[in-house]
């Protein structure tokens, strides 16, 4: 199955990764430093670059914003849960995992993947059902981060959490009604952070499996934040604590 990555930065990130790319399409007349870098990286990787018409871009990407660049790639390959733990071992760091419980908006999924990659997460877990698929919108919103992060797709989030806990990993759920603030949680050890659905939050059975629940304090009139925003705040608090504690150590 072939998928499409649209936009200059997402295509650049895909070329920098080990993601298999069939070809890159550049719209007639597209110019600029990013386009030049795309030609350069594609040549280094042996990926063919062809010029295409506006009509061909509309055929492949519809009305989506492409910035005159598309990449035809193989669909995102998912890994096993064990692979995420193996990544942490190779980095010599305590596991740092993000679990997304039924995130259905592709923009939120892309934003969370971008934030997770920036925070140094070892991998992201998504359910096979009731979750946004990794499509062009996700790739675009992630600004190419999807090409650099491991994604594990599981049949049952509850069973996934049970397995992580057997591996000695603490599980922290995000919930607006939690009594503990996110900065009161110790994220320096092996940890998995759960972010729930945009409207419903974390499901009850998933919440019951969490070791801790944490919330972001609100000082205005709105009761809660968007899932990707609250998830980003907590992920970077975890990253900050882990950096201070030496996990991971500065490179």
PDB file of C-alpha atoms in Angstrom:
ATOM      1  CA  UNK A   1       0.000   0.000   0.000  1.00  0.00           C
ATOM      2  CA  UNK A   2       1.343   3.440  -0.967  1.00  0.00           C
ATOM      3  CA  UNK A   3       0.711   6.560   1.099  1.00  0.00           C
ATOM      4  CA  UNK A   4       1.402  10.218   0.392  1.00  0.00           C
ATOM      5  CA  UNK A   5       3.408  12.686   2.491  1.00  0.00           C
ATOM      6  CA  UNK A   6       2.726  16.308   1.592  1.00  0.00           C
ATOM      7  CA  UNK A   7       4.690  19.445   2.439  1.00  0.00           C
ATOM      8  CA  UNK A   8       8.338  20.426   2.333  1.00  0.00           C
ATOM      9  CA  UNK A   9       9.282  19.781   5.964  1.00  0.00           C
ATOM     10  CA  UNK A  10       7.442  16.432   6.241  1.00  0.00           C
ATOM     11  CA  UNK A  11       9.095  15.222   3.036  1.00  0.00           C
ATOM     12  CA  UNK A  12      12.514  16.387   4.257  1.00  0.00           C
ATOM     13  CA  UNK A  13      12.039  14.493   7.528  1.00  0.00           C
ATOM     14  CA  UNK A  14      10.928  11.375   5.652  1.00  0.00           C
ATOM     15  CA  UNK A  15      14.078  11.540   3.534  1.00  0.00           C
ATOM     16  CA  UNK A  16      16.228  11.891   6.664  1.00  0.00           C
ATOM     17  CA  UNK A  17      14.635   8.789   8.199  1.00  0.00           C
ATOM     18  CA  UNK A  18      14.922   5.174   7.097  1.00  0.00           C
ATOM     19  CA  UNK A  19      11.345   5.154   5.818  1.00  0.00           C
ATOM     20  CA  UNK A  20      11.089   3.544   2.375  1.00  0.00           C
ATOM     21  CA  UNK A  21      10.251   6.158  -0.278  1.00  0.00           C
ATOM     22  CA  UNK A  22       9.203   5.214  -3.791  1.00  0.00           C
ATOM     23  CA  UNK A  23       9.601   8.652  -5.364  1.00  0.00           C
ATOM     24  CA  UNK A  24       9.377  12.390  -4.705  1.00  0.00           C
ATOM     25  CA  UNK A  25       7.223  14.666  -6.830  1.00  0.00           C
ATOM     26  CA  UNK A  26       8.039  18.370  -7.205  1.00  0.00           C
ATOM     27  CA  UNK A  27       5.456  20.621  -8.793  1.00  0.00           C
ATOM     28  CA  UNK A  28       6.575  22.577 -11.865  1.00  0.00           C
ATOM     29  CA  UNK A  29       7.968  25.918 -10.733  1.00  0.00           C
ATOM     30  CA  UNK A  30       8.528  24.986  -7.058  1.00  0.00           C
ATOM     31  CA  UNK A  31      11.732  26.579  -5.770  1.00  0.00           C
ATOM     32  CA  UNK A  32      13.529  27.458  -2.565  1.00  0.00           C
ATOM     33  CA  UNK A  33      16.114  26.198  -0.093  1.00  0.00           C
ATOM     34  CA  UNK A  34      13.875  23.391   1.164  1.00  0.00           C
ATOM     35  CA  UNK A  35      13.249  22.159  -2.380  1.00  0.00           C
ATOM     36  CA  UNK A  36      16.992  22.201  -3.066  1.00  0.00           C
ATOM     37  CA  UNK A  37      17.597  20.163   0.100  1.00  0.00           C
ATOM     38  CA  UNK A  38      14.939  17.678  -0.979  1.00  0.00           C
ATOM     39  CA  UNK A  39      16.716  17.173  -4.311  1.00  0.00           C
ATOM     40  CA  UNK A  40      20.034  16.748  -2.480  1.00  0.00           C
ATOM     41  CA  UNK A  41      18.770  14.246   0.106  1.00  0.00           C
ATOM     42  CA  UNK A  42      16.814  12.281  -2.480  1.00  0.00           C
ATOM     43  CA  UNK A  43      19.938  11.959  -4.633  1.00  0.00           C
ATOM     44  CA  UNK A  44      21.941  10.747  -1.617  1.00  0.00           C
ATOM     45  CA  UNK A  45      19.332   8.082  -0.891  1.00  0.00           C
ATOM     46  CA  UNK A  46      18.831   7.118  -4.514  1.00  0.00           C
ATOM     47  CA  UNK A  47      15.188   8.201  -4.483  1.00  0.00           C
ATOM     48  CA  UNK A  48      13.911   9.368  -7.877  1.00  0.00           C
ATOM     49  CA  UNK A  49      12.594  12.941  -8.086  1.00  0.00           C
ATOM     50  CA  UNK A  50      10.172  13.816 -10.867  1.00  0.00           C
ATOM     51  CA  UNK A  51       8.466  17.053 -11.782  1.00  0.00           C
ATOM     52  CA  UNK A  52       4.689  16.929 -11.968  1.00  0.00           C
ATOM     53  CA  UNK A  53       1.821  19.158 -12.954  1.00  0.00           C
ATOM     54  CA  UNK A  54      -0.660  20.880 -10.661  1.00  0.00           C
ATOM     55  CA  UNK A  55      -3.297  18.443 -11.951  1.00  0.00           C
ATOM     56  CA  UNK A  56      -1.203  15.473 -10.813  1.00  0.00           C
ATOM     57  CA  UNK A  57      -0.829  17.037  -7.351  1.00  0.00           C
ATOM     58  CA  UNK A  58      -4.594  17.535  -7.116  1.00  0.00           C
ATOM     59  CA  UNK A  59      -5.088  13.914  -8.105  1.00  0.00           C
ATOM     60  CA  UNK A  60      -2.759  12.664  -5.356  1.00  0.00           C
ATOM     61  CA  UNK A  61      -3.390  15.158  -2.549  1.00  0.00           C
ATOM     62  CA  UNK A  62      -6.748  16.746  -3.336  1.00  0.00           C
ATOM     63  CA  UNK A  63      -7.084  20.228  -1.911  1.00  0.00           C
ATOM     64  CA  UNK A  64      -4.468  19.623   0.779  1.00  0.00           C
ATOM     65  CA  UNK A  65      -1.578  22.050   1.158  1.00  0.00           C
ATOM     66  CA  UNK A  66       1.473  20.456  -0.461  1.00  0.00           C
ATOM     67  CA  UNK A  67       3.879  23.413  -0.853  1.00  0.00           C
ATOM     68  CA  UNK A  68       4.684  21.905  -4.225  1.00  0.00           C
ATOM     69  CA  UNK A  69       6.231  18.700  -2.842  1.00  0.00           C
ATOM     70  CA  UNK A  70       4.896  15.161  -2.353  1.00  0.00           C
ATOM     71  CA  UNK A  71       6.560  11.871  -1.436  1.00  0.00           C
ATOM     72  CA  UNK A  72       5.082   8.486  -2.261  1.00  0.00           C
ATOM     73  CA  UNK A  73       5.963   6.139   0.565  1.00  0.00           C
ATOM     74  CA  UNK A  74       5.047   2.759   1.954  1.00  0.00           C
ATOM     75  CA  UNK A  75       2.396   2.901   4.669  1.00  0.00           C
ATOM     76  CA  UNK A  76       3.723   3.468   8.201  1.00  0.00           C
ATOM     77  CA  UNK A  77       5.081   0.226   9.627  1.00  0.00           C
ATOM     78  CA  UNK A  78       3.952  -0.572  13.140  1.00  0.00           C
ATOM     79  CA  UNK A  79       6.192  -2.334  15.656  1.00  0.00           C
ATOM     80  CA  UNK A  80       5.505  -4.584  18.640  1.00  0.00           C
ATOM     81  CA  UNK A  81       5.295  -3.341  22.215  1.00  0.00           C
ATOM     82  CA  UNK A  82       8.514  -5.217  22.982  1.00  0.00           C
ATOM     83  CA  UNK A  83      10.295  -3.151  20.331  1.00  0.00           C
ATOM     84  CA  UNK A  84       9.591   0.050  22.275  1.00  0.00           C
ATOM     85  CA  UNK A  85      11.255  -1.453  25.350  1.00  0.00           C
ATOM     86  CA  UNK A  86      14.185  -2.521  23.199  1.00  0.00           C
ATOM     87  CA  UNK A  87      14.633   1.086  22.053  1.00  0.00           C
ATOM     88  CA  UNK A  88      14.950   2.212  25.679  1.00  0.00           C
ATOM     89  CA  UNK A  89      17.549  -0.509  26.317  1.00  0.00           C
ATOM     90  CA  UNK A  90      19.605   0.561  23.308  1.00  0.00           C
ATOM     91  CA  UNK A  91      19.551   4.158  24.552  1.00  0.00           C
ATOM     92  CA  UNK A  92      20.415   2.982  28.068  1.00  0.00           C
ATOM     93  CA  UNK A  93      17.418   4.900  29.455  1.00  0.00           C
ATOM     94  CA  UNK A  94      14.411   3.947  31.603  1.00  0.00           C
ATOM     95  CA  UNK A  95      11.400   3.323  29.348  1.00  0.00           C
ATOM     96  CA  UNK A  96       9.480   6.468  28.392  1.00  0.00           C
ATOM     97  CA  UNK A  97       6.287   5.578  26.506  1.00  0.00           C
ATOM     98  CA  UNK A  98       3.169   7.458  25.404  1.00  0.00           C
ATOM     99  CA  UNK A  99      -0.152   5.590  25.268  1.00  0.00           C
ATOM    100  CA  UNK A 100      -2.977   7.194  23.293  1.00  0.00           C
ATOM    101  CA  UNK A 101      -6.386   5.897  24.355  1.00  0.00           C
ATOM    102  CA  UNK A 102      -8.722   6.405  21.402  1.00  0.00           C
ATOM    103  CA  UNK A 103      -7.403   9.688  19.984  1.00  0.00           C
ATOM    104  CA  UNK A 104      -9.737  10.061  16.992  1.00  0.00           C
ATOM    105  CA  UNK A 105      -8.785  13.454  15.548  1.00  0.00           C
ATOM    106  CA  UNK A 106      -5.849  13.093  13.107  1.00  0.00           C
ATOM    107  CA  UNK A 107      -4.693  16.633  13.941  1.00  0.00           C
ATOM    108  CA  UNK A 108      -4.456  15.732  17.635  1.00  0.00           C
ATOM    109  CA  UNK A 109      -2.695  12.467  16.794  1.00  0.00           C
ATOM    110  CA  UNK A 110      -0.165  14.279  14.613  1.00  0.00           C
ATOM    111  CA  UNK A 111       0.398  16.988  17.226  1.00  0.00           C
ATOM    112  CA  UNK A 112       0.931  14.427  19.999  1.00  0.00           C
ATOM    113  CA  UNK A 113       3.368  12.428  17.860  1.00  0.00           C
ATOM    114  CA  UNK A 114       5.319  15.606  17.112  1.00  0.00           C
ATOM    115  CA  UNK A 115       5.439  16.514  20.812  1.00  0.00           C
ATOM    116  CA  UNK A 116       6.344  12.966  21.843  1.00  0.00           C
ATOM    117  CA  UNK A 117       9.267  12.824  19.420  1.00  0.00           C
ATOM    118  CA  UNK A 118      10.500  16.192  20.646  1.00  0.00           C
ATOM    119  CA  UNK A 119      10.261  15.058  24.269  1.00  0.00           C
ATOM    120  CA  UNK A 120      12.399  11.975  23.620  1.00  0.00           C
ATOM    121  CA  UNK A 121       9.679   9.343  23.922  1.00  0.00           C
ATOM    122  CA  UNK A 122      10.849   5.829  23.026  1.00  0.00           C
ATOM    123  CA  UNK A 123       7.596   5.047  21.275  1.00  0.00           C
ATOM    124  CA  UNK A 124       3.863   5.598  21.049  1.00  0.00           C
ATOM    125  CA  UNK A 125       1.129   3.011  21.600  1.00  0.00           C
ATOM    126  CA  UNK A 126      -2.212   3.319  19.775  1.00  0.00           C
ATOM    127  CA  UNK A 127      -5.207   0.962  19.718  1.00  0.00           C
ATOM    128  CA  UNK A 128      -6.132  -0.903  16.544  1.00  0.00           C
ATOM    129  CA  UNK A 129      -9.712   0.323  16.772  1.00  0.00           C
ATOM    130  CA  UNK A 130     -11.342   3.676  17.576  1.00  0.00           C
ATOM    131  CA  UNK A 131      -8.196   5.613  16.742  1.00  0.00           C
ATOM    132  CA  UNK A 132      -7.246   7.992  13.950  1.00  0.00           C
ATOM    133  CA  UNK A 133      -5.231   6.281  11.242  1.00  0.00           C
ATOM    134  CA  UNK A 134      -1.756   7.441  10.315  1.00  0.00           C
ATOM    135  CA  UNK A 135      -2.577   9.339   7.143  1.00  0.00           C
ATOM    136  CA  UNK A 136      -1.413  12.415   5.252  1.00  0.00           C
ATOM    137  CA  UNK A 137      -3.044  14.755   7.799  1.00  0.00           C
ATOM    138  CA  UNK A 138      -1.224  13.062  10.676  1.00  0.00           C
ATOM    139  CA  UNK A 139       2.093  13.192   8.824  1.00  0.00           C
ATOM    140  CA  UNK A 140       1.587  16.867   7.964  1.00  0.00           C
ATOM    141  CA  UNK A 141       0.531  17.862  11.498  1.00  0.00           C
ATOM    142  CA  UNK A 142       3.459  15.970  13.000  1.00  0.00           C
ATOM    143  CA  UNK A 143       5.822  18.092  10.846  1.00  0.00           C
ATOM    144  CA  UNK A 144       7.564  14.896   9.766  1.00  0.00           C
ATOM    145  CA  UNK A 145       8.044  13.506  13.299  1.00  0.00           C
ATOM    146  CA  UNK A 146       6.042  10.429  12.299  1.00  0.00           C
ATOM    147  CA  UNK A 147       9.074   9.332  10.267  1.00  0.00           C
ATOM    148  CA  UNK A 148      11.309   9.300  13.369  1.00  0.00           C
ATOM    149  CA  UNK A 149       9.159   7.634  16.017  1.00  0.00           C
ATOM    150  CA  UNK A 150       8.185   4.018  16.668  1.00  0.00           C
ATOM    151  CA  UNK A 151       4.459   3.280  16.718  1.00  0.00           C
ATOM    152  CA  UNK A 152       3.044   0.126  18.300  1.00  0.00           C
ATOM    153  CA  UNK A 153      -0.570  -0.783  17.549  1.00  0.00           C
ATOM    154  CA  UNK A 154      -2.260  -3.063  20.095  1.00  0.00           C
ATOM    155  CA  UNK A 155      -5.619  -4.811  20.265  1.00  0.00           C
ATOM    156  CA  UNK A 156      -6.255  -4.014  23.925  1.00  0.00           C
ATOM    157  CA  UNK A 157      -4.888  -0.997  25.820  1.00  0.00           C
ATOM    158  CA  UNK A 158      -5.727  -2.545  29.213  1.00  0.00           C
ATOM    159  CA  UNK A 159      -3.701  -5.674  28.438  1.00  0.00           C
ATOM    160  CA  UNK A 160      -0.902  -3.468  27.106  1.00  0.00           C
ATOM    161  CA  UNK A 161      -0.779  -1.600  30.421  1.00  0.00           C
ATOM    162  CA  UNK A 162      -0.747  -4.896  32.334  1.00  0.00           C
ATOM    163  CA  UNK A 163       2.264  -6.002  30.303  1.00  0.00           C
ATOM    164  CA  UNK A 164       4.101  -2.733  30.876  1.00  0.00           C
ATOM    165  CA  UNK A 165       3.470  -2.966  34.624  1.00  0.00           C
ATOM    166  CA  UNK A 166       4.864  -6.509  34.619  1.00  0.00           C
ATOM    167  CA  UNK A 167       7.992  -4.967  33.098  1.00  0.00           C
ATOM    168  CA  UNK A 168       8.254  -2.597  36.066  1.00  0.00           C
ATOM    169  CA  UNK A 169       6.871   0.472  34.308  1.00  0.00           C
ATOM    170  CA  UNK A 170       4.714   2.975  36.203  1.00  0.00           C
ATOM    171  CA  UNK A 171       1.617   4.180  34.365  1.00  0.00           C
ATOM    172  CA  UNK A 172       0.402   7.773  34.723  1.00  0.00           C
ATOM    173  CA  UNK A 173      -2.991   8.740  33.340  1.00  0.00           C
ATOM    174  CA  UNK A 174      -4.058  12.278  32.466  1.00  0.00           C
ATOM    175  CA  UNK A 175      -7.445  13.307  33.823  1.00  0.00           C
ATOM    176  CA  UNK A 176      -8.963  16.711  34.554  1.00  0.00           C
ATOM    177  CA  UNK A 177     -10.476  15.483  37.848  1.00  0.00           C
ATOM    178  CA  UNK A 178      -7.218  14.076  39.256  1.00  0.00           C
ATOM    179  CA  UNK A 179      -6.184  15.305  42.691  1.00  0.00           C
ATOM    180  CA  UNK A 180      -2.463  15.376  41.851  1.00  0.00           C
ATOM    181  CA  UNK A 181      -0.941  18.034  39.602  1.00  0.00           C
ATOM    182  CA  UNK A 182       1.333  16.833  36.805  1.00  0.00           C
ATOM    183  CA  UNK A 183       4.434  18.468  38.316  1.00  0.00           C
ATOM    184  CA  UNK A 184       3.900  16.518  41.553  1.00  0.00           C
ATOM    185  CA  UNK A 185       4.466  13.200  39.771  1.00  0.00           C
ATOM    186  CA  UNK A 186       7.912  11.589  39.591  1.00  0.00           C
ATOM    187  CA  UNK A 187       8.604  10.812  35.918  1.00  0.00           C
ATOM    188  CA  UNK A 188      12.307  10.023  36.278  1.00  0.00           C
ATOM    189  CA  UNK A 189      11.985   6.224  36.262  1.00  0.00           C
ATOM    190  CA  UNK A 190      10.352   3.774  33.835  1.00  0.00           C
ATOM    191  CA  UNK A 191       7.067   5.458  32.930  1.00  0.00           C
ATOM    192  CA  UNK A 192       4.186   5.346  30.479  1.00  0.00           C
ATOM    193  CA  UNK A 193       1.880   8.351  30.112  1.00  0.00           C
ATOM    194  CA  UNK A 194      -1.724   7.816  29.006  1.00  0.00           C
ATOM    195  CA  UNK A 195      -3.632  10.525  27.120  1.00  0.00           C
ATOM    196  CA  UNK A 196      -7.322   9.934  26.535  1.00  0.00           C
ATOM    197  CA  UNK A 197      -9.952  10.706  23.937  1.00  0.00           C
ATOM    198  CA  UNK A 198     -10.614  14.348  23.023  1.00  0.00           C
ATOM    199  CA  UNK A 199     -14.113  14.351  24.493  1.00  0.00           C
ATOM    200  CA  UNK A 200     -14.442  11.369  26.815  1.00  0.00           C
ATOM    201  CA  UNK A 201     -10.935  11.271  28.218  1.00  0.00           C
ATOM    202  CA  UNK A 202      -9.389   8.013  29.388  1.00  0.00           C
ATOM    203  CA  UNK A 203     -11.821   5.102  29.500  1.00  0.00           C
ATOM    204  CA  UNK A 204     -12.814   3.843  32.952  1.00  0.00           C
ATOM    205  CA  UNK A 205     -11.086   0.438  32.681  1.00  0.00           C
ATOM    206  CA  UNK A 206      -7.906   2.079  31.430  1.00  0.00           C
ATOM    207  CA  UNK A 207      -8.037   4.661  34.216  1.00  0.00           C
ATOM    208  CA  UNK A 208      -8.388   1.930  36.854  1.00  0.00           C
ATOM    209  CA  UNK A 209      -5.151   0.367  35.597  1.00  0.00           C
ATOM    210  CA  UNK A 210      -3.151   3.592  36.012  1.00  0.00           C
ATOM    211  CA  UNK A 211      -0.849   3.848  39.044  1.00  0.00           C
ATOM    212  CA  UNK A 212      -1.369   7.616  39.235  1.00  0.00           C
ATOM    213  CA  UNK A 213      -3.662  10.223  37.715  1.00  0.00           C
ATOM    214  CA  UNK A 214      -2.416  13.735  37.032  1.00  0.00           C
ATOM    215  CA  UNK A 215      -4.004  16.952  35.845  1.00  0.00           C
ATOM    216  CA  UNK A 216      -2.936  20.342  34.532  1.00  0.00           C
ATOM    217  CA  UNK A 217      -4.265  23.100  36.848  1.00  0.00           C
ATOM    218  CA  UNK A 218      -6.629  25.557  35.171  1.00  0.00           C
ATOM    219  CA  UNK A 219      -6.706  29.215  36.206  1.00  0.00           C
ATOM    220  CA  UNK A 220      -9.299  30.549  33.767  1.00  0.00           C
ATOM    221  CA  UNK A 221     -12.939  29.760  33.103  1.00  0.00           C
ATOM    222  CA  UNK A 222     -12.483  26.759  30.803  1.00  0.00           C
ATOM    223  CA  UNK A 223     -12.406  23.421  32.601  1.00  0.00           C
ATOM    224  CA  UNK A 224      -9.809  21.579  30.552  1.00  0.00           C
ATOM    225  CA  UNK A 225      -7.326  21.766  27.685  1.00  0.00           C
ATOM    226  CA  UNK A 226      -7.249  20.088  24.303  1.00  0.00           C
ATOM    227  CA  UNK A 227      -5.840  16.548  24.507  1.00  0.00           C
ATOM    228  CA  UNK A 228      -2.724  17.383  22.498  1.00  0.00           C
ATOM    229  CA  UNK A 229      -2.029  20.523  24.558  1.00  0.00           C
ATOM    230  CA  UNK A 230      -2.406  18.901  27.989  1.00  0.00           C
ATOM    231  CA  UNK A 231      -0.473  15.869  26.759  1.00  0.00           C
ATOM    232  CA  UNK A 232       2.326  18.133  25.537  1.00  0.00           C
ATOM    233  CA  UNK A 233       2.590  19.954  28.869  1.00  0.00           C
ATOM    234  CA  UNK A 234       2.897  16.694  30.788  1.00  0.00           C
ATOM    235  CA  UNK A 235       5.307  15.098  28.310  1.00  0.00           C
ATOM    236  CA  UNK A 236       7.719  17.987  28.561  1.00  0.00           C
ATOM    237  CA  UNK A 237       7.496  18.081  32.345  1.00  0.00           C
ATOM    238  CA  UNK A 238       8.473  14.413  32.260  1.00  0.00           C
ATOM    239  CA  UNK A 239      11.294  15.198  29.817  1.00  0.00           C
ATOM    240  CA  UNK A 240      12.510  18.036  32.064  1.00  0.00           C
ATOM    241  CA  UNK A 241      12.614  15.805  35.155  1.00  0.00           C
ATOM    242  CA  UNK A 242      14.394  13.036  33.289  1.00  0.00           C
ATOM    243  CA  UNK A 243      16.978  15.443  31.890  1.00  0.00           C
ATOM    244  CA  UNK A 244      17.713  16.888  35.346  1.00  0.00           C
ATOM    245  CA  UNK A 245      18.022  13.413  36.849  1.00  0.00           C
ATOM    246  CA  UNK A 246      20.393  12.282  34.096  1.00  0.00           C
ATOM    247  CA  UNK A 247      17.853  10.087  32.274  1.00  0.00           C
ATOM    248  CA  UNK A 248      18.550  10.654  29.465  1.00  0.00           C
ATOM    249  CA  UNK A 249      22.015  12.100  29.927  1.00  0.00           C
ATOM    250  CA  UNK A 250      22.841  15.163  27.789  1.00  0.00           C
ATOM    251  CA  UNK A 251      24.413  14.183  24.477  1.00  0.00           C
TER     252      UNK A 251
END
